[in-house]
Amino acid sequence: MKTEFLRITGRPEEDDEVIRRAAEVIRRGGLAAIPTETVYGLAGSALLPDSAAKIYAAKGRPADNPLIVHVAYPEETERIAFTNPVYFRLAERFMPGPLTVILKKRDCIPDTVTAGGDTVAVRCPSHPTAHRLIEVSGHPIAAPSANRSGSPSPTTAEHVRQDLDGLIDLIVDGGPCSIGLESTVIRLDGEDACTVLRPGAVTPAMLGEIVPEVRVAGAVVQPALADGVRPESPGMKYKHYAPRAELILIDAPREWFADYVRRNLSADAGVMVPDELADSFPGAVLLSTGPDGDAEEWSRRLFSLLRQADEAGLKRIYAELPPPEGDTLALYNRIIRAAGCRVLTPDGFKNL
Ligand code: TXA
Ligand code: MG
């Protein structure tokens, strides 16, 4: 298949035409990769069973991992799922934006979208291109991250091209994603509680402003579950986001980290560090995470840095382990998976 490339330029008439073309692809059952504020999504109609099948095939995604359905407005969720007052309280505060809520699905959502389950994950993206596309196509849109299953999620159209060129109808280039990590996925537990199944830019503390009790699922901070176990959010089971390079995550004081890396550094290794530490590793390939302590910037860059390391042919990447809490919880969740859930401490390697 020949994949068409179209760019969002900021010129309204041209952009309307791009969105019209993408909407046409969706309506006739094809697939278009589109920018969202989190990561690029591989979009197909959530109403057509065949579109979901095509998404799984293009991504090489296991069929037991359900897709997120995107709506243009939080109220539209009512058409595809059974909503409730907590959903609307959350929607008022966090939608449009990087929050996905699991709800009981209605019959119009085919089983292929939900991997046979009776729930559907719903999100209302804030990215103007994604928003307009859903609106113009008139279909709710099923969209997983637009990467081949297992590789880091794409945060630029070029990343999508690397993974899916020739496998999908269209790639819409809307520039780099502003958040860079996938949305927060939550399950509602009655009126007063919810559980974070996948952490994202909407943190447990932020959710706590709306829902009294916020739990974090064990799988968020623990290793990918063993094969054969069905976790609640199946996407957390797979070895994810892994670069080809070996990622060595170091859980130690900064001096120990710097010392260890300097002693072990070779020409085919890179160091993922904040700008302030760049001078500590003369001659090393640096993968900059941005200003020290800037969790948002590191999050925005993480997937791009992992791809960059592979493009540079690096065999090893050294990085500091971020704390599993607060505004680095999502980063922690992704980076431990990229490292195969193994960290290096002053006492040696440890499996999480
Ligand atoms: O930011 C995002 O969420 C991006 C953009 C494109 O919107 N999408 C995304 O989709 O990350 P995907 O398919 O790569 O990840 C969806 C996650 C998976 O971990 C999946 O298992 C979980 O959401 N999920 C989807 N439907 C679910 C359901 N009904 N119940 C539990 N987990 C579900
Ligand atoms: Mg994904």
mmCIF file of C-alpha atoms and ligand atoms in Angstrom:
data_model
loop_
_atom_site.group_PDB
_atom_site.id
_atom_site.type_symbol
_atom_site.label_atom_id
_atom_site.label_comp_id
_atom_site.label_asym_id
_atom_site.label_seq_id
_atom_site.Cartn_x
_atom_site.Cartn_y
_atom_site.Cartn_z
ATOM 1 C CA MET A 1 0.000 0.000 0.000
ATOM 2 C CA LYS A 2 1.203 3.507 -0.775
ATOM 3 C CA THR A 3 1.027 5.777 2.268
ATOM 4 C CA GLU A 4 0.108 9.381 1.577
ATOM 5 C CA PHE A 5 1.702 12.201 3.622
ATOM 6 C CA LEU A 6 -0.094 15.454 4.354
ATOM 7 C CA ARG A 7 1.046 18.327 6.543
ATOM 8 C CA ILE A 8 -0.839 20.699 8.815
ATOM 9 C CA THR A 9 0.567 24.124 7.941
ATOM 10 C CA GLY A 10 -1.518 26.525 10.004
ATOM 11 C CA ARG A 11 -3.125 27.911 6.832
ATOM 12 C CA PRO A 12 -6.837 27.307 7.493
ATOM 13 C CA GLU A 13 -7.948 26.435 3.955
ATOM 14 C CA GLU A 14 -5.142 23.934 3.353
ATOM 15 C CA ASP A 15 -5.643 22.385 6.778
ATOM 16 C CA ASP A 16 -9.377 22.012 6.189
ATOM 17 C CA GLU A 17 -8.537 20.102 3.025
ATOM 18 C CA VAL A 18 -6.106 17.804 4.900
ATOM 19 C CA ILE A 19 -8.740 17.096 7.543
ATOM 20 C CA ARG A 20 -11.395 16.504 4.891
ATOM 21 C CA ARG A 21 -9.108 13.938 3.193
ATOM 22 C CA ALA A 22 -8.322 12.207 6.498
ATOM 23 C CA ALA A 23 -12.027 12.123 7.417
ATOM 24 C CA GLU A 24 -12.772 10.482 4.073
ATOM 25 C CA VAL A 25 -10.162 7.786 4.781
ATOM 26 C CA ILE A 26 -11.785 7.090 8.172
ATOM 27 C CA ARG A 27 -15.343 7.003 6.780
ATOM 28 C CA ARG A 28 -14.499 4.513 4.078
ATOM 29 C CA GLY A 29 -12.837 2.189 6.600
ATOM 30 C CA GLY A 30 -9.176 3.133 6.075
ATOM 31 C CA LEU A 31 -6.478 4.166 8.553
ATOM 32 C CA ALA A 32 -4.866 7.582 9.088
ATOM 33 C CA ALA A 33 -2.121 8.410 11.602
ATOM 34 C CA ILE A 34 -2.919 11.698 13.291
ATOM 35 C CA PRO A 35 -1.315 13.968 15.883
ATOM 36 C CA THR A 36 -2.788 14.230 19.363
ATOM 37 C CA GLU A 37 -1.439 16.163 22.359
ATOM 38 C CA THR A 38 -0.063 12.918 23.881
ATOM 39 C CA VAL A 39 1.339 10.785 21.045
ATOM 40 C CA TYR A 40 0.404 10.151 17.405
ATOM 41 C CA GLY A 41 -2.639 7.901 17.075
ATOM 42 C CA LEU A 42 -3.462 5.327 14.392
ATOM 43 C CA ALA A 43 -7.036 6.346 13.659
ATOM 44 C CA GLY A 44 -9.851 4.256 12.229
ATOM 45 C CA SER A 45 -13.632 4.358 12.629
ATOM 46 C CA ALA A 46 -14.708 2.924 15.992
ATOM 47 C CA LEU A 47 -18.036 1.932 14.420
ATOM 48 C CA LEU A 48 -16.650 -0.324 11.676
ATOM 49 C CA PRO A 49 -15.436 -3.751 12.871
ATOM 50 C CA ASP A 50 -13.025 -4.047 9.938
ATOM 51 C CA SER A 51 -11.227 -0.822 10.809
ATOM 52 C CA ALA A 52 -10.224 -2.231 14.186
ATOM 53 C CA ALA A 53 -9.021 -5.419 12.500
ATOM 54 C CA LYS A 54 -6.868 -3.319 10.167
ATOM 55 C CA ILE A 55 -5.430 -1.387 13.125
ATOM 56 C CA TYR A 56 -4.355 -4.604 14.863
ATOM 57 C CA ALA A 57 -2.801 -5.883 11.643
ATOM 58 C CA ALA A 58 -0.879 -2.675 10.837
ATOM 59 C CA LYS A 59 0.505 -2.415 14.376
ATOM 60 C CA GLY A 60 1.180 -6.138 14.782
ATOM 61 C CA ARG A 61 -0.777 -5.757 18.018
ATOM 62 C CA PRO A 62 -2.016 -8.721 20.071
ATOM 63 C CA ALA A 63 -5.801 -8.997 19.611
ATOM 64 C CA ASP A 64 -6.437 -9.110 23.385
ATOM 65 C CA ASN A 65 -5.373 -5.478 23.846
ATOM 66 C CA PRO A 66 -8.394 -3.146 23.430
ATOM 67 C CA LEU A 67 -8.339 0.247 21.682
ATOM 68 C CA ILE A 68 -9.154 3.715 23.033
ATOM 69 C CA VAL A 69 -12.141 5.428 21.388
ATOM 70 C CA HIS A 70 -11.837 9.177 20.837
ATOM 71 C CA VAL A 71 -14.762 11.585 20.823
ATOM 72 C CA ALA A 72 -14.903 15.264 19.845
ATOM 73 C CA TYR A 73 -16.886 16.342 22.940
ATOM 74 C CA PRO A 74 -17.269 14.651 26.358
ATOM 75 C CA GLU A 75 -21.080 14.567 25.912
ATOM 76 C CA GLU A 76 -20.709 12.367 22.814
ATOM 77 C CA THR A 77 -19.494 9.571 25.063
ATOM 78 C CA GLU A 78 -23.149 8.902 25.870
ATOM 79 C CA ARG A 79 -23.569 7.535 22.314
ATOM 80 C CA ILE A 80 -20.952 4.846 22.775
ATOM 81 C CA ALA A 81 -20.909 4.094 26.508
ATOM 82 C CA PHE A 82 -22.913 4.368 29.738
ATOM 83 C CA THR A 83 -21.793 7.536 31.493
ATOM 84 C CA ASN A 84 -22.366 8.597 35.108
ATOM 85 C CA PRO A 85 -21.962 11.718 37.279
ATOM 86 C CA VAL A 86 -18.291 11.010 38.163
ATOM 87 C CA TYR A 87 -17.422 10.762 34.483
ATOM 88 C CA PHE A 88 -18.918 14.210 33.887
ATOM 89 C CA ARG A 89 -17.172 15.709 36.920
ATOM 90 C CA LEU A 90 -13.872 14.397 35.577
ATOM 91 C CA ALA A 91 -14.728 15.524 32.049
ATOM 92 C CA GLU A 92 -15.441 19.036 33.203
ATOM 93 C CA ARG A 93 -12.000 19.299 34.756
ATOM 94 C CA PHE A 94 -9.813 17.218 32.402
ATOM 95 C CA MET A 95 -11.488 17.038 28.975
ATOM 96 C CA PRO A 96 -10.516 17.743 26.350
ATOM 97 C CA GLY A 97 -7.128 16.460 27.460
ATOM 98 C CA PRO A 98 -4.921 13.463 28.299
ATOM 99 C CA LEU A 99 -7.413 11.430 30.359
ATOM 100 C CA THR A 100 -9.010 8.135 29.280
ATOM 101 C CA VAL A 101 -11.930 6.717 31.256
ATOM 102 C CA ILE A 102 -13.124 3.110 31.076
ATOM 103 C CA LEU A 103 -16.896 2.768 30.903
ATOM 104 C CA LYS A 104 -19.418 0.067 30.094
ATOM 105 C CA LYS A 105 -19.817 0.025 26.326
ATOM 106 C CA ARG A 106 -22.951 0.302 24.216
ATOM 107 C CA ASP A 107 -23.757 -2.125 21.381
ATOM 108 C CA CYS A 108 -22.666 0.248 18.603
ATOM 109 C CA ILE A 109 -19.009 -0.335 19.552
ATOM 110 C CA PRO A 110 -17.927 -3.591 17.905
ATOM 111 C CA ASP A 111 -16.223 -6.337 19.931
ATOM 112 C CA THR A 112 -13.124 -5.983 17.770
ATOM 113 C CA VAL A 113 -12.529 -2.512 19.263
ATOM 114 C CA THR A 114 -12.783 -3.693 22.878
ATOM 115 C CA ALA A 115 -11.035 -7.038 22.363
ATOM 116 C CA GLY A 116 -14.256 -8.815 23.249
ATOM 117 C CA GLY A 117 -14.710 -6.993 26.570
ATOM 118 C CA ASP A 118 -17.867 -5.193 27.714
ATOM 119 C CA THR A 119 -16.037 -1.947 28.566
ATOM 120 C CA VAL A 120 -14.683 0.765 26.319
ATOM 121 C CA ALA A 121 -11.888 3.264 27.009
ATOM 122 C CA VAL A 122 -12.974 6.811 26.053
ATOM 123 C CA ARG A 123 -10.856 9.897 25.514
ATOM 124 C CA CYS A 124 -11.523 13.390 24.206
ATOM 125 C CA PRO A 125 -8.272 14.767 22.755
ATOM 126 C CA SER A 126 -7.440 18.470 22.955
ATOM 127 C CA HIS A 127 -5.238 18.574 19.849
ATOM 128 C CA PRO A 128 -7.077 20.735 17.290
ATOM 129 C CA THR A 129 -6.333 18.386 14.365
ATOM 130 C CA ALA A 130 -7.575 15.312 16.222
ATOM 131 C CA HIS A 131 -10.606 17.225 17.435
ATOM 132 C CA ARG A 132 -11.551 18.498 13.967
ATOM 133 C CA LEU A 133 -11.024 15.106 12.369
ATOM 134 C CA ILE A 134 -13.423 13.386 14.756
ATOM 135 C CA GLU A 135 -15.947 16.143 14.199
ATOM 136 C CA VAL A 136 -15.687 16.176 10.397
ATOM 137 C CA SER A 137 -15.639 12.376 10.006
ATOM 138 C CA GLY A 138 -18.775 12.068 12.122
ATOM 139 C CA HIS A 139 -17.391 8.826 13.598
ATOM 140 C CA PRO A 140 -15.959 8.174 17.049
ATOM 141 C CA ILE A 141 -12.369 7.197 16.351
ATOM 142 C CA ALA A 142 -10.474 4.158 17.593
ATOM 143 C CA ALA A 143 -6.809 5.088 17.910
ATOM 144 C CA PRO A 144 -3.964 3.294 19.609
ATOM 145 C CA SER A 145 -0.509 4.850 19.509
ATOM 146 C CA ALA A 146 0.710 4.809 15.883
ATOM 147 C CA ASN A 147 3.784 2.645 16.423
ATOM 148 C CA ARG A 148 4.453 -1.000 15.614
ATOM 149 C CA SER A 149 3.580 -2.966 18.735
ATOM 150 C CA GLY A 150 6.521 -3.037 21.161
ATOM 151 C CA SER A 151 8.428 -0.014 19.878
ATOM 152 C CA PRO A 152 8.298 3.426 21.536
ATOM 153 C CA SER A 153 5.137 5.441 20.880
ATOM 154 C CA PRO A 154 5.552 8.037 18.115
ATOM 155 C CA THR A 155 5.732 11.695 19.064
ATOM 156 C CA THR A 156 6.441 12.983 15.527
ATOM 157 C CA ALA A 157 5.105 12.101 12.068
ATOM 158 C CA GLU A 158 8.608 10.891 11.172
ATOM 159 C CA HIS A 159 8.407 8.263 13.957
ATOM 160 C CA VAL A 160 5.122 7.076 12.443
ATOM 161 C CA ARG A 161 6.722 6.896 9.010
ATOM 162 C CA GLN A 162 9.567 4.742 10.389
ATOM 163 C CA ASP A 163 7.052 2.210 11.754
ATOM 164 C CA LEU A 164 4.027 2.273 9.454
ATOM 165 C CA ASP A 165 5.002 3.535 5.998
ATOM 166 C CA GLY A 166 3.359 1.264 3.422
ATOM 167 C CA LEU A 167 0.960 -0.229 6.008
ATOM 168 C CA ILE A 168 -1.639 2.553 6.341
ATOM 169 C CA ASP A 169 -3.448 4.978 4.022
ATOM 170 C CA LEU A 170 -2.339 8.332 5.353
ATOM 171 C CA ILE A 171 -0.007 10.095 7.790
ATOM 172 C CA VAL A 172 -0.989 13.607 8.880
ATOM 173 C CA ASP A 173 2.022 15.597 10.095
ATOM 174 C CA GLY A 174 0.964 18.058 12.778
ATOM 175 C CA GLY A 175 4.409 18.600 14.309
ATOM 176 C CA PRO A 176 5.730 17.160 17.587
ATOM 177 C CA CYS A 177 3.320 16.171 20.372
ATOM 178 C CA SER A 178 3.244 18.568 23.315
ATOM 179 C CA ILE A 179 2.960 15.941 26.091
ATOM 180 C CA GLY A 180 4.904 13.017 24.647
ATOM 181 C CA LEU A 181 3.544 10.210 26.867
ATOM 182 C CA GLU A 182 0.193 8.478 26.398
ATOM 183 C CA SER A 183 -2.918 9.502 28.324
ATOM 184 C CA THR A 184 -3.753 8.529 31.900
ATOM 185 C CA VAL A 185 -6.130 5.536 31.838
ATOM 186 C CA ILE A 186 -8.525 5.146 34.780
ATOM 187 C CA ARG A 187 -11.258 2.841 35.929
ATOM 188 C CA LEU A 188 -14.100 4.288 38.021
ATOM 189 C CA ASP A 189 -14.885 2.483 41.277
ATOM 190 C CA GLY A 190 -18.300 3.846 42.204
ATOM 191 C CA GLU A 191 -18.951 7.514 42.988
ATOM 192 C CA ASP A 192 -15.984 8.168 45.238
ATOM 193 C CA ALA A 193 -13.012 6.218 43.953
ATOM 194 C CA CYS A 194 -11.015 5.471 40.830
ATOM 195 C CA THR A 195 -7.967 3.408 39.918
ATOM 196 C CA VAL A 196 -5.142 4.549 37.650
ATOM 197 C CA LEU A 197 -4.380 1.699 35.249
ATOM 198 C CA ARG A 198 -1.825 3.664 33.210
ATOM 199 C CA PRO A 199 -0.285 6.916 34.535
ATOM 200 C CA GLY A 200 -0.055 9.979 32.320
ATOM 201 C CA ALA A 201 -0.037 13.775 32.462
ATOM 202 C CA VAL A 202 -3.182 13.775 34.612
ATOM 203 C CA THR A 203 -1.581 12.659 37.884
ATOM 204 C CA PRO A 204 -3.198 10.852 40.837
ATOM 205 C CA ALA A 205 -2.953 14.119 42.803
ATOM 206 C CA MET A 206 -4.887 15.969 40.083
ATOM 207 C CA LEU A 207 -7.547 13.247 39.976
ATOM 208 C CA GLY A 208 -7.762 13.531 43.757
ATOM 209 C CA GLU A 209 -9.140 17.052 43.364
ATOM 210 C CA ILE A 210 -12.262 15.523 41.796
ATOM 211 C CA VAL A 211 -12.505 11.968 43.155
ATOM 212 C CA PRO A 212 -11.938 11.459 46.909
ATOM 213 C CA GLU A 213 -10.043 8.178 46.672
ATOM 214 C CA VAL A 214 -7.477 7.557 43.942
ATOM 215 C CA ARG A 215 -5.709 4.202 43.817
ATOM 216 C CA VAL A 216 -2.837 3.246 41.559
ATOM 217 C CA ALA A 217 -2.929 -0.267 40.080
ATOM 218 C CA GLY A 218 0.002 -2.452 41.098
ATOM 219 C CA ALA A 219 1.000 -3.015 37.454
ATOM 220 C CA VAL A 220 1.819 0.709 37.115
ATOM 221 C CA VAL A 221 4.971 0.512 39.196
ATOM 222 C CA GLN A 222 5.667 -3.182 38.891
ATOM 223 C CA PRO A 223 7.020 -5.334 36.111
ATOM 224 C CA ALA A 224 5.015 -6.405 33.142
ATOM 225 C CA LEU A 225 2.920 -9.313 34.324
ATOM 226 C CA ALA A 226 3.808 -12.847 33.440
ATOM 227 C CA ASP A 227 2.406 -14.346 30.237
ATOM 228 C CA GLY A 228 -0.994 -15.910 30.663
ATOM 229 C CA VAL A 229 -2.106 -13.455 33.358
ATOM 230 C CA ARG A 230 -4.790 -11.096 32.148
ATOM 231 C CA PRO A 231 -4.191 -7.667 33.695
ATOM 232 C CA GLU A 232 -6.959 -5.109 33.832
ATOM 233 C CA SER A 233 -5.318 -2.853 31.292
ATOM 234 C CA PRO A 234 -3.867 -5.404 28.914
ATOM 235 C CA GLY A 235 -1.451 -2.897 27.382
ATOM 236 C CA MET A 236 0.555 -2.932 30.598
ATOM 237 C CA LYS A 237 1.410 -6.583 30.128
ATOM 238 C CA TYR A 238 3.598 -6.380 27.079
ATOM 239 C CA LYS A 239 7.225 -5.431 26.944
ATOM 240 C CA HIS A 240 6.698 -1.944 25.715
ATOM 241 C CA TYR A 241 8.565 1.056 24.482
ATOM 242 C CA ALA A 242 11.761 -0.926 24.229
ATOM 243 C CA PRO A 243 14.567 0.435 22.104
ATOM 244 C CA ARG A 244 16.973 -2.033 20.491
ATOM 245 C CA ALA A 245 19.728 -0.581 22.665
ATOM 246 C CA GLU A 246 20.039 -1.948 26.189
ATOM 247 C CA LEU A 247 18.735 0.660 28.633
ATOM 248 C CA ILE A 248 20.631 0.614 31.921
ATOM 249 C CA LEU A 249 18.539 2.417 34.531
ATOM 250 C CA ILE A 250 20.488 3.456 37.575
ATOM 251 C CA ASP A 251 18.892 3.815 40.993
ATOM 252 C CA ALA A 252 21.642 5.443 43.046
ATOM 253 C CA PRO A 253 22.843 8.845 44.257
ATOM 254 C CA ARG A 254 23.913 11.102 41.401
ATOM 255 C CA GLU A 255 27.647 10.895 42.204
ATOM 256 C CA TRP A 256 27.514 7.098 42.067
ATOM 257 C CA PHE A 257 25.611 7.294 38.759
ATOM 258 C CA ALA A 258 28.098 9.717 37.193
ATOM 259 C CA ASP A 259 31.053 7.727 38.436
ATOM 260 C CA TYR A 260 29.685 4.396 37.209
ATOM 261 C CA VAL A 261 28.848 5.762 33.789
ATOM 262 C CA ARG A 262 32.259 7.409 33.363
ATOM 263 C CA ARG A 263 33.994 4.144 34.242
ATOM 264 C CA ASN A 264 31.878 2.056 31.866
ATOM 265 C CA LEU A 265 31.284 4.423 28.979
ATOM 266 C CA SER A 266 32.252 3.218 25.513
ATOM 267 C CA ALA A 267 31.889 4.652 22.011
ATOM 268 C CA ASP A 268 28.672 2.705 21.371
ATOM 269 C CA ALA A 269 26.934 3.915 24.556
ATOM 270 C CA GLY A 270 24.870 7.039 25.246
ATOM 271 C CA VAL A 271 23.961 8.903 28.442
ATOM 272 C CA MET A 272 20.438 10.200 29.037
ATOM 273 C CA VAL A 273 20.937 13.163 31.373
ATOM 274 C CA PRO A 274 19.708 16.703 32.037
ATOM 275 C CA ASP A 275 21.594 19.599 30.439
ATOM 276 C CA GLU A 276 23.302 20.485 33.718
ATOM 277 C CA LEU A 277 25.166 17.153 33.674
ATOM 278 C CA ALA A 278 26.316 17.318 30.057
ATOM 279 C CA ASP A 279 29.840 18.452 30.991
ATOM 280 C CA SER A 280 30.315 15.493 33.313
ATOM 281 C CA PHE A 281 30.642 13.067 30.408
ATOM 282 C CA PRO A 282 33.154 14.507 27.971
ATOM 283 C CA GLY A 283 33.081 12.818 24.557
ATOM 284 C CA ALA A 284 29.936 10.792 25.337
ATOM 285 C CA VAL A 285 26.860 10.628 23.110
ATOM 286 C CA LEU A 286 24.377 12.735 25.088
ATOM 287 C CA LEU A 287 20.631 12.198 25.039
ATOM 288 C CA SER A 288 19.423 15.389 26.706
ATOM 289 C CA THR A 289 16.329 15.238 28.908
ATOM 290 C CA GLY A 290 16.163 19.062 29.177
ATOM 291 C CA PRO A 291 16.682 21.199 32.281
ATOM 292 C CA ASP A 292 17.355 19.274 35.502
ATOM 293 C CA GLY A 293 14.144 18.519 37.397
ATOM 294 C CA ASP A 294 11.878 19.347 34.436
ATOM 295 C CA ALA A 295 9.706 16.210 34.383
ATOM 296 C CA GLU A 296 7.465 17.575 31.633
ATOM 297 C CA GLU A 297 10.371 18.113 29.274
ATOM 298 C CA TRP A 298 11.875 14.679 29.952
ATOM 299 C CA SER A 299 8.435 13.140 29.359
ATOM 300 C CA ARG A 300 8.064 15.060 26.101
ATOM 301 C CA ARG A 301 11.451 13.805 24.905
ATOM 302 C CA LEU A 302 11.624 10.236 26.250
ATOM 303 C CA PHE A 303 10.266 8.265 23.272
ATOM 304 C CA SER A 304 12.139 10.452 20.822
ATOM 305 C CA LEU A 305 15.416 9.880 22.711
ATOM 306 C CA LEU A 306 14.898 6.109 22.653
ATOM 307 C CA ARG A 307 14.411 6.209 18.887
ATOM 308 C CA GLN A 308 17.383 8.531 18.498
ATOM 309 C CA ALA A 309 19.587 6.048 20.354
ATOM 310 C CA ASP A 310 18.608 3.306 17.922
ATOM 311 C CA GLU A 311 19.190 5.524 14.901
ATOM 312 C CA ALA A 312 22.666 6.314 16.218
ATOM 313 C CA GLY A 313 23.258 2.555 16.487
ATOM 314 C CA LEU A 314 23.945 2.739 20.233
ATOM 315 C CA LYS A 315 24.252 -0.566 22.044
ATOM 316 C CA ARG A 316 23.664 0.830 25.542
ATOM 317 C CA ILE A 317 21.947 3.821 27.131
ATOM 318 C CA TYR A 318 22.585 4.894 30.729
ATOM 319 C CA ALA A 319 19.862 6.838 32.538
ATOM 320 C CA GLU A 320 18.868 7.784 36.074
ATOM 321 C CA LEU A 321 15.710 6.166 37.447
ATOM 322 C CA PRO A 322 13.030 8.842 38.076
ATOM 323 C CA PRO A 323 10.955 8.552 41.290
ATOM 324 C CA PRO A 324 7.763 6.412 41.017
ATOM 325 C CA GLU A 325 5.504 9.234 42.201
ATOM 326 C CA GLY A 326 4.131 12.697 41.503
ATOM 327 C CA ASP A 327 4.907 14.223 38.125
ATOM 328 C CA THR A 328 7.447 11.490 37.258
ATOM 329 C CA LEU A 329 5.101 8.533 37.835
ATOM 330 C CA ALA A 330 4.250 8.219 34.119
ATOM 331 C CA LEU A 331 7.882 8.614 33.134
ATOM 332 C CA TYR A 332 8.849 5.915 35.667
ATOM 333 C CA ASN A 333 6.144 3.588 34.315
ATOM 334 C CA ARG A 334 7.394 3.906 30.702
ATOM 335 C CA ILE A 335 11.122 3.924 31.378
ATOM 336 C CA ILE A 336 11.135 0.781 33.569
ATOM 337 C CA ARG A 337 9.386 -1.063 30.750
ATOM 338 C CA ALA A 338 11.884 0.258 28.223
ATOM 339 C CA ALA A 339 14.580 -1.187 30.504
ATOM 340 C CA GLY A 340 12.898 -4.593 30.796
ATOM 341 C CA CYS A 341 12.002 -3.799 34.437
ATOM 342 C CA ARG A 342 15.591 -4.118 35.611
ATOM 343 C CA VAL A 343 17.584 -1.451 37.493
ATOM 344 C CA LEU A 344 21.193 -1.138 38.562
ATOM 345 C CA THR A 345 21.839 -0.182 42.201
ATOM 346 C CA PRO A 346 25.178 0.122 44.036
ATOM 347 C CA ASP A 347 24.513 -3.491 45.117
ATOM 348 C CA GLY A 348 24.137 -4.756 41.566
ATOM 349 C CA PHE A 349 21.280 -5.414 39.123
ATOM 350 C CA LYS A 350 17.780 -5.890 40.526
ATOM 351 C CA ASN A 351 14.553 -6.970 38.841
ATOM 352 C CA LEU A 352 11.590 -4.798 39.810
HETATM 353 O O1 TXA B 1 -2.693 9.067 24.675
HETATM 354 C C1 TXA B 1 -3.244 8.031 24.303
HETATM 355 O O2 TXA B 1 -4.008 7.385 25.044
HETATM 356 C C2 TXA B 1 -2.950 7.540 22.894
HETATM 357 C C3 TXA B 1 -3.533 8.559 21.909
HETATM 358 C C4 TXA B 1 -3.396 8.134 20.478
HETATM 359 O O3 TXA B 1 -4.851 8.854 22.253
HETATM 360 N N1 TXA B 1 -3.495 6.230 22.665
HETATM 361 C C5 TXA B 1 -2.958 5.128 23.234
HETATM 362 O O4 TXA B 1 -3.573 3.949 22.883
HETATM 363 O O5 TXA B 1 -1.992 5.153 23.968
HETATM 364 P P1 TXA B 1 -2.935 2.507 23.117
HETATM 365 O O6 TXA B 1 -3.852 1.586 22.441
HETATM 366 O O7 TXA B 1 -1.531 2.513 22.664
HETATM 367 O O8 TXA B 1 -3.059 2.259 24.650
HETATM 368 C C6 TXA B 1 -4.335 2.027 25.205
HETATM 369 C C7 TXA B 1 -4.206 1.492 26.618
HETATM 370 C C8 TXA B 1 -3.684 0.089 26.639
HETATM 371 O O9 TXA B 1 -2.856 -0.078 27.771
HETATM 372 C C9 TXA B 1 -4.970 -0.744 26.759
HETATM 373 O O10 TXA B 1 -4.734 -1.984 27.337
HETATM 374 C C10 TXA B 1 -5.827 0.161 27.636
HETATM 375 O O11 TXA B 1 -5.501 1.466 27.222
HETATM 376 N N2 TXA B 1 -7.256 -0.077 27.393
HETATM 377 C C11 TXA B 1 -7.972 0.196 26.281
HETATM 378 N N3 TXA B 1 -9.249 -0.179 26.423
HETATM 379 C C12 TXA B 1 -9.356 -0.695 27.667
HETATM 380 C C13 TXA B 1 -10.427 -1.273 28.419
HETATM 381 N N4 TXA B 1 -11.649 -1.388 27.907
HETATM 382 N N5 TXA B 1 -10.156 -1.697 29.670
HETATM 383 C C14 TXA B 1 -8.925 -1.581 30.199
HETATM 384 N N6 TXA B 1 -7.877 -1.051 29.540
HETATM 385 C C15 TXA B 1 -8.094 -0.624 28.292
HETATM 386 MG MG MG B 2 0.488 2.026 22.605
#
